[in-house]
mmCIF file of C-alpha atoms in Angstrom:
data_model
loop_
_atom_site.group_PDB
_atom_site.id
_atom_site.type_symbol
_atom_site.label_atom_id
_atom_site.label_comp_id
_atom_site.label_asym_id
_atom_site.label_seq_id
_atom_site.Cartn_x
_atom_site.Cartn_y
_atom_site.Cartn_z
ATOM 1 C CA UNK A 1 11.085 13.363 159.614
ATOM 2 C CA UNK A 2 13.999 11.239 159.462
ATOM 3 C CA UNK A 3 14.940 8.966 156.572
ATOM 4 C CA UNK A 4 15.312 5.689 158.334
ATOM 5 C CA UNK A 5 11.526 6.391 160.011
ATOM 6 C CA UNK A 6 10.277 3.439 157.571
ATOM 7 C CA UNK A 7 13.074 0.895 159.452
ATOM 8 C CA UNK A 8 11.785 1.896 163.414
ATOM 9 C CA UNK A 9 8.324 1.576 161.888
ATOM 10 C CA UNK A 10 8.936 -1.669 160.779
ATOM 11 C CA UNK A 11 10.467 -2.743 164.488
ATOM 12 C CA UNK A 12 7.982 -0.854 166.521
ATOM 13 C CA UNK A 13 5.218 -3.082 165.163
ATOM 14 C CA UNK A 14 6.695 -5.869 166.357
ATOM 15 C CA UNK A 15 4.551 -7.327 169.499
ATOM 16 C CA UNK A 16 6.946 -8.217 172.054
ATOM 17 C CA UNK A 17 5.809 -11.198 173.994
ATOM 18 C CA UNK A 18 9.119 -11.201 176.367
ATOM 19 C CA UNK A 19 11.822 -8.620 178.205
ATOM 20 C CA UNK A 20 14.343 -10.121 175.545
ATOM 21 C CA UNK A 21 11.673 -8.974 172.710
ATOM 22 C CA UNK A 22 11.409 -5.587 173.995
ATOM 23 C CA UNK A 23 15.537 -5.708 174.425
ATOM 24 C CA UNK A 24 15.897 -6.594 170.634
ATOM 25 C CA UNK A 25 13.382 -3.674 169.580
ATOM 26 C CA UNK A 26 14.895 -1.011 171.883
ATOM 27 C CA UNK A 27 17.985 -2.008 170.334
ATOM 28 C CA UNK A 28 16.995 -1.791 167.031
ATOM 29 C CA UNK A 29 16.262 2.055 167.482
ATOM 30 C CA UNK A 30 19.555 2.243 169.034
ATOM 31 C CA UNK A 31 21.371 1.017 166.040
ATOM 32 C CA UNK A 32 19.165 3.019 163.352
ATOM 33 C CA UNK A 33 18.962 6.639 164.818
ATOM 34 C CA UNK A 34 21.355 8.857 164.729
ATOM 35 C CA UNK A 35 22.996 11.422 167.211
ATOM 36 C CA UNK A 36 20.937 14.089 165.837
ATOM 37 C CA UNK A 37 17.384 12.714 166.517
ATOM 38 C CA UNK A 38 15.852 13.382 169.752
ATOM 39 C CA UNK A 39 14.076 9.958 170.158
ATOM 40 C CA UNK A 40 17.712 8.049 170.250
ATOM 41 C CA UNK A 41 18.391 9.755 173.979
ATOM 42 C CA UNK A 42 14.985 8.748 175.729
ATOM 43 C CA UNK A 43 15.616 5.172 174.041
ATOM 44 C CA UNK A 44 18.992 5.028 174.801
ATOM 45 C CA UNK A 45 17.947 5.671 178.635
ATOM 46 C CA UNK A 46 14.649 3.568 178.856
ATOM 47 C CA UNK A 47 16.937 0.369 177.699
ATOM 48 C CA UNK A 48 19.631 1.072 179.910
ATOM 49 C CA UNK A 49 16.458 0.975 181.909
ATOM 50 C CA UNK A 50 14.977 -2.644 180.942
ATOM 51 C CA UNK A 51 18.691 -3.838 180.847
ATOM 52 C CA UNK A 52 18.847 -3.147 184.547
ATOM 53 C CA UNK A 53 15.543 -4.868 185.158
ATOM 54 C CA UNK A 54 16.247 -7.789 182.977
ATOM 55 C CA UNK A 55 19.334 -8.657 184.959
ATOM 56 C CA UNK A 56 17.403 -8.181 188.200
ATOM 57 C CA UNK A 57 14.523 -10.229 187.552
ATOM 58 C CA UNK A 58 16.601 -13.096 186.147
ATOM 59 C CA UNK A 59 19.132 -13.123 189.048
ATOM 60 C CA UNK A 60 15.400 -13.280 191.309
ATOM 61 C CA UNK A 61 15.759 -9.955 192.784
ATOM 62 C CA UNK A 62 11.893 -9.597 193.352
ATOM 63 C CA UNK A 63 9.378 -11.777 195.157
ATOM 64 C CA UNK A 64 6.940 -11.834 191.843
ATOM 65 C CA UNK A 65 9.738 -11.770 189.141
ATOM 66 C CA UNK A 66 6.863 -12.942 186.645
ATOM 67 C CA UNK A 67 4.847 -10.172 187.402
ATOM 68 C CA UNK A 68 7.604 -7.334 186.907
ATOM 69 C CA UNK A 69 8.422 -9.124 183.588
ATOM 70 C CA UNK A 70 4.860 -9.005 182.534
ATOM 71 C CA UNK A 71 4.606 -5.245 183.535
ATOM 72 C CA UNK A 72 8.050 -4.450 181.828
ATOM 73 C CA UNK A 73 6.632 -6.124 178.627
ATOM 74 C CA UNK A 74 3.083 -4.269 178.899
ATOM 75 C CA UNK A 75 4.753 -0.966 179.433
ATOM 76 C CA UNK A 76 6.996 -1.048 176.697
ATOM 77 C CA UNK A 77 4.413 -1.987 174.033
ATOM 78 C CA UNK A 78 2.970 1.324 174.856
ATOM 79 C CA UNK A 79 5.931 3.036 173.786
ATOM 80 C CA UNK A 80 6.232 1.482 170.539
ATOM 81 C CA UNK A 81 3.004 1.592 170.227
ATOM 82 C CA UNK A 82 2.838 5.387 170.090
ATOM 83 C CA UNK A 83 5.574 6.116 168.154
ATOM 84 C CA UNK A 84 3.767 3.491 165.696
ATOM 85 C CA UNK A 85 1.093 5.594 165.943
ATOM 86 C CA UNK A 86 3.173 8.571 165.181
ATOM 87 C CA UNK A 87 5.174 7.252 162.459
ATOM 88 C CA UNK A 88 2.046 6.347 160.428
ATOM 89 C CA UNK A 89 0.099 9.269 160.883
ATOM 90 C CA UNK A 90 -2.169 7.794 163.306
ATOM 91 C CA UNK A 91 -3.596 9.631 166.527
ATOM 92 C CA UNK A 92 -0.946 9.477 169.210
ATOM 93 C CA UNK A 93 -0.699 10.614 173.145
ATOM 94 C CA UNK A 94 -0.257 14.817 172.705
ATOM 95 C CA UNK A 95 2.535 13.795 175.249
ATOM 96 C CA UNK A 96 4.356 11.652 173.388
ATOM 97 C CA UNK A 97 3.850 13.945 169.821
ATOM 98 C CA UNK A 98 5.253 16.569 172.329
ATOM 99 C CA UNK A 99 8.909 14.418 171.956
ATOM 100 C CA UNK A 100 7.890 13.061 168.207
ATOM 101 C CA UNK A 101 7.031 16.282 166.645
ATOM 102 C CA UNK A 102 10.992 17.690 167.886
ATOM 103 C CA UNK A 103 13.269 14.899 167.360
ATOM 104 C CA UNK A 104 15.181 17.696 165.469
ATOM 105 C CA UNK A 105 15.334 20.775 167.878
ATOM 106 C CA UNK A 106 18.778 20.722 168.005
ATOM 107 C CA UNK A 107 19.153 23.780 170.582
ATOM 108 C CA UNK A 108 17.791 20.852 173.018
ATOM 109 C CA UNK A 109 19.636 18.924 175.582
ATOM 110 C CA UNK A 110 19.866 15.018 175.056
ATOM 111 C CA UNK A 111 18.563 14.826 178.360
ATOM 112 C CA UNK A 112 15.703 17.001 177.756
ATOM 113 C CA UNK A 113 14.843 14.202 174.779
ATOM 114 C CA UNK A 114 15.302 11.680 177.611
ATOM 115 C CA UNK A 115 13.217 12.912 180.284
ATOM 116 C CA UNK A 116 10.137 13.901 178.077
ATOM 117 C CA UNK A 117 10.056 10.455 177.190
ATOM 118 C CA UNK A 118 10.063 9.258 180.384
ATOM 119 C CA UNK A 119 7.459 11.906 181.503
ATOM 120 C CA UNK A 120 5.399 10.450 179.181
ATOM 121 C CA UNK A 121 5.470 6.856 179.446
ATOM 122 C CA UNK A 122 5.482 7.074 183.573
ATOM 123 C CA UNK A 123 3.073 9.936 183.694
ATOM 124 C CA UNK A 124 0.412 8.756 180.973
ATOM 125 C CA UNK A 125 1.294 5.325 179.792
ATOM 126 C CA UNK A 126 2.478 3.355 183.259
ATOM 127 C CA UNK A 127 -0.471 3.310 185.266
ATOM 128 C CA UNK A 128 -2.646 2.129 181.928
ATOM 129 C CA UNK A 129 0.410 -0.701 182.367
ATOM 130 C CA UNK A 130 0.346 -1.484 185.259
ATOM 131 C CA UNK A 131 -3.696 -2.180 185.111
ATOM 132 C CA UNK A 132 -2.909 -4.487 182.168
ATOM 133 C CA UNK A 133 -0.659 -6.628 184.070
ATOM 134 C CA UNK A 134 -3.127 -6.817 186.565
ATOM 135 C CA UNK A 135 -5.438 -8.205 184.316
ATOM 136 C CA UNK A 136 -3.381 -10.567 182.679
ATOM 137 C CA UNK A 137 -1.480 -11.841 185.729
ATOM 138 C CA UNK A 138 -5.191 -12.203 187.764
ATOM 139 C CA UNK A 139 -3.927 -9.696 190.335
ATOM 140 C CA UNK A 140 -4.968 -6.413 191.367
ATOM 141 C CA UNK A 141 -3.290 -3.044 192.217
ATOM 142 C CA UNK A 142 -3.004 -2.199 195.658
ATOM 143 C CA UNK A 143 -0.688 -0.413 198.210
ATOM 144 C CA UNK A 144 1.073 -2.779 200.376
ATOM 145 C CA UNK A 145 0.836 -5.985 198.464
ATOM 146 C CA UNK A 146 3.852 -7.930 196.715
ATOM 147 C CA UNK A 147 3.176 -6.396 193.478
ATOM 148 C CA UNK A 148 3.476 -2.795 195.006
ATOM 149 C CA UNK A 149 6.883 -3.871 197.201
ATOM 150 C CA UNK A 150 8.663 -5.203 194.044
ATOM 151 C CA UNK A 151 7.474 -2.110 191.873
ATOM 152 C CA UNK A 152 8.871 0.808 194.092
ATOM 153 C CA UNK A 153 12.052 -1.514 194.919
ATOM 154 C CA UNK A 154 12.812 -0.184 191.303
ATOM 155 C CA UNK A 155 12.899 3.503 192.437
ATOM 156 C CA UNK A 156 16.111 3.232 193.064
ATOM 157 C CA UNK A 157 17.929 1.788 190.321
ATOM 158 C CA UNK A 158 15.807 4.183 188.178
ATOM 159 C CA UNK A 159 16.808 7.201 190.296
ATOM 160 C CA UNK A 160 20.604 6.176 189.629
ATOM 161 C CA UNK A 161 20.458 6.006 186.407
ATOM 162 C CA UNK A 162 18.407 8.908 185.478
ATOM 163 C CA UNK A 163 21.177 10.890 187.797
ATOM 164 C CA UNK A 164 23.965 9.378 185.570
ATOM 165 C CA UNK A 165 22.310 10.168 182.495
ATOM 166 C CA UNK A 166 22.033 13.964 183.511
ATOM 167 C CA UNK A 167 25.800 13.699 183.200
ATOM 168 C CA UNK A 168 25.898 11.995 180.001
ATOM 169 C CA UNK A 169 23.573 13.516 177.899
ATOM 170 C CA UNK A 170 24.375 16.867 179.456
ATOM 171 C CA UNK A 171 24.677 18.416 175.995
ATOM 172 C CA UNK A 172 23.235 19.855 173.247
ATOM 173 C CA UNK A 173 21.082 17.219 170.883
ATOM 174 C CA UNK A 174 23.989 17.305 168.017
ATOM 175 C CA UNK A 175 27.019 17.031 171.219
ATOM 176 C CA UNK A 176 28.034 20.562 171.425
ATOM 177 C CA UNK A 177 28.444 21.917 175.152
ATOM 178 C CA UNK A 178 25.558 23.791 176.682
ATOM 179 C CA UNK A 179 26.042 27.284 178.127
ATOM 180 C CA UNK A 180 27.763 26.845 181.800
ATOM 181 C CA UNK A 181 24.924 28.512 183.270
ATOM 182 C CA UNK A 182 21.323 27.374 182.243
ATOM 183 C CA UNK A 183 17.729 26.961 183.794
ATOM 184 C CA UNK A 184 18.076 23.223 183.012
ATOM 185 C CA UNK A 185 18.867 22.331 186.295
ATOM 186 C CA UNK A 186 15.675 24.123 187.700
ATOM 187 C CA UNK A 187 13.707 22.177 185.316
ATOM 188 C CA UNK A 188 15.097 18.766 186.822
ATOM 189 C CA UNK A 189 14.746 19.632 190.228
ATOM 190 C CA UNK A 190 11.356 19.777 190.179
ATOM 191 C CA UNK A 191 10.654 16.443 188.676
ATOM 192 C CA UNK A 192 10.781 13.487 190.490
ATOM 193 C CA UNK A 193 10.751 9.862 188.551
ATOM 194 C CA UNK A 194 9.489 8.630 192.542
ATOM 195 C CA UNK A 195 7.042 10.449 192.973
ATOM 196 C CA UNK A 196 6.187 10.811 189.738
ATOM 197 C CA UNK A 197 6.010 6.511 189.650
ATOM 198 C CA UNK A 198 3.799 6.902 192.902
ATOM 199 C CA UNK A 199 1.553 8.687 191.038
ATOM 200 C CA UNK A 200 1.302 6.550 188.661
ATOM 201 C CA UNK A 201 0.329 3.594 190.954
ATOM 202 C CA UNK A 202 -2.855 5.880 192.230
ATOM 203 C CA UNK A 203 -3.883 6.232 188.967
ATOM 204 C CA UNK A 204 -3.502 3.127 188.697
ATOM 205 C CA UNK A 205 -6.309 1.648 191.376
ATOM 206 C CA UNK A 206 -7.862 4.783 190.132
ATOM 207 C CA UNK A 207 -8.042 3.259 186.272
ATOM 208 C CA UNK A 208 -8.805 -0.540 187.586
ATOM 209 C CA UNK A 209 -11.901 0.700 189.236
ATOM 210 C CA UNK A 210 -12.995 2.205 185.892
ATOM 211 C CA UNK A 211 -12.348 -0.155 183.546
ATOM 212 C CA UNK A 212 -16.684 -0.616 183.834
ATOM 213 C CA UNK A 213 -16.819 2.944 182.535
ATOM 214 C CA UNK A 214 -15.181 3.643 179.167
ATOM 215 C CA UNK A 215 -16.082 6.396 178.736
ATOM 216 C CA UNK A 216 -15.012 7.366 181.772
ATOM 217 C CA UNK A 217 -11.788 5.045 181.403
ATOM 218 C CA UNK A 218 -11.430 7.309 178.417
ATOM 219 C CA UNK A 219 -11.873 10.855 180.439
ATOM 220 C CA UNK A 220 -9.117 10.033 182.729
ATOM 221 C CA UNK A 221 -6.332 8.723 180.184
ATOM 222 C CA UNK A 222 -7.280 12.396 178.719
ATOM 223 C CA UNK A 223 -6.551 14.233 181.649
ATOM 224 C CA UNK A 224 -3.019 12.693 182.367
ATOM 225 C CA UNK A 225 -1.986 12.851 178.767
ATOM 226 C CA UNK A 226 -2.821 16.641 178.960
ATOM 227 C CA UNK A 227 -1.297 17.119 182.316
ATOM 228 C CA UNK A 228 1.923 15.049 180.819
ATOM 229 C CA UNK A 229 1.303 16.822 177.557
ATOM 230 C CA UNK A 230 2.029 20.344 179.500
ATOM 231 C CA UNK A 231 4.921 18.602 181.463
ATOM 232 C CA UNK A 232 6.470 17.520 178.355
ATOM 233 C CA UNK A 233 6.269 20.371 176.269
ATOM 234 C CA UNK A 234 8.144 22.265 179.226
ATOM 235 C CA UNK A 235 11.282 19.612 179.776
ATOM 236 C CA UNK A 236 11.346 20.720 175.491
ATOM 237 C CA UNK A 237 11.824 24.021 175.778
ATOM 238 C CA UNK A 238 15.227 24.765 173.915
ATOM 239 C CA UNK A 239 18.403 26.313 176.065
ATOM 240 C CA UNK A 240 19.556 29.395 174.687
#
């Protein structure tokens, strides 16, 4: 779709073993797409994102710093791993094609690019995260434990930054001005990155208890990539 897609291939299939891996790939899409791709504004917000985590967790701003490092890493590789996916031809999340397959929609917001990617990597991919960190940290995902405490104290660092972002990328994908009056706003109102992380964190305990049952395991990752698929495909929709 884009020329440079051979150059975020090639950093997308890097494994990132650390926050400061993920950092150096999330800023290696930010330096090769340009204004006019769609996938630059979700990127752009998920590592103003990590930044934001990065300098919490090093200052010690949770009680299991490891743990949110872990989960930041194990989140993220889902992300590249999709577009991967995408990039080579390969099966990917319909949630995430929903974003891929109209990087150049250019009657679309930059925000809308932003906020379908995060409805698809909170919405399908976090909760298959936050199981693998689980598993590799020998914990277990429950309400009311540390894990839990230090995960939602994120909600609101997110919720800033999505709001400032709204203001940013409050424009058309190639930066000309969107009509004064739009249904945009509508659209955002009734999607909620808390509750919408909450979720998540069911689906979550939901997944762990699974994980016996692949094909089961299997069912359920279907059902949220459709319901994010449907989600998706309506933050898309281009403003007149």
């Amino acid at each position: 779709m884009f020329p440079y897609d051979s150059t975020l291939l090639t950093a997308v299939r890097s494994i990132p073993g650390s926050v400061s891996d993920v950092l150096d790939i999330m800023r290696t899409i930010e330096a090769t797409c340009v204004d006019g791709d769609g996938l630059k504004w979700f990127n752009w917000l998920y590592l103003e994102v990590t930044e934001a985590v990065e300098t919490r967790i090093v200052a010690g701003g949770f009680s299991d710093p490891a743990w949110l490092a872990e989960l930041d890493v194990q989140f993220a590789r889902l992300y590249f791993g999709a577009l991967a996916s995408s990039l080579s031809s390969e099966p990917a999340p319909d949630c995430w094609q929903a974003l891929f397959q109209r990087r150049s929609q250019v009657q679309t917001a930059r925000i809308q690019f932003a906020l379908a990617g995060i409805n698809a990597h909170i919405n399908h991919d976090l909760a298959e995260a936050i199981v693998a960190t689980c598993e590799a940290t020998g914990t277990v995902p429950q309400h009311g434990g540390t894990e839990y405490t230090d995960y939602t104290e994120l909600n609101t660092t997110l919720d800033s930054l999505i709001e400032s972002a709204k203001q940013t990328l409050h424009v058309r994908l190639l930066g000309d001005a969107l009509p004064p009056a739009s249904q945009l706003e509508n659209t955002f109102a009734a999607w909620s990155v808390c509750a919408a992380r909450e979720s998540a964190w069911r689906n979550a305990e939901i997944l762990w208890h699974l994980r016996p049952e692949s094909d089961l395991s299997s069912a359920f990752m279907g059902s949220l990539d459709g319901l994010a698929t449907v989600a998706g495909k309506a933050l898309l929709v281009p403003v007149p």
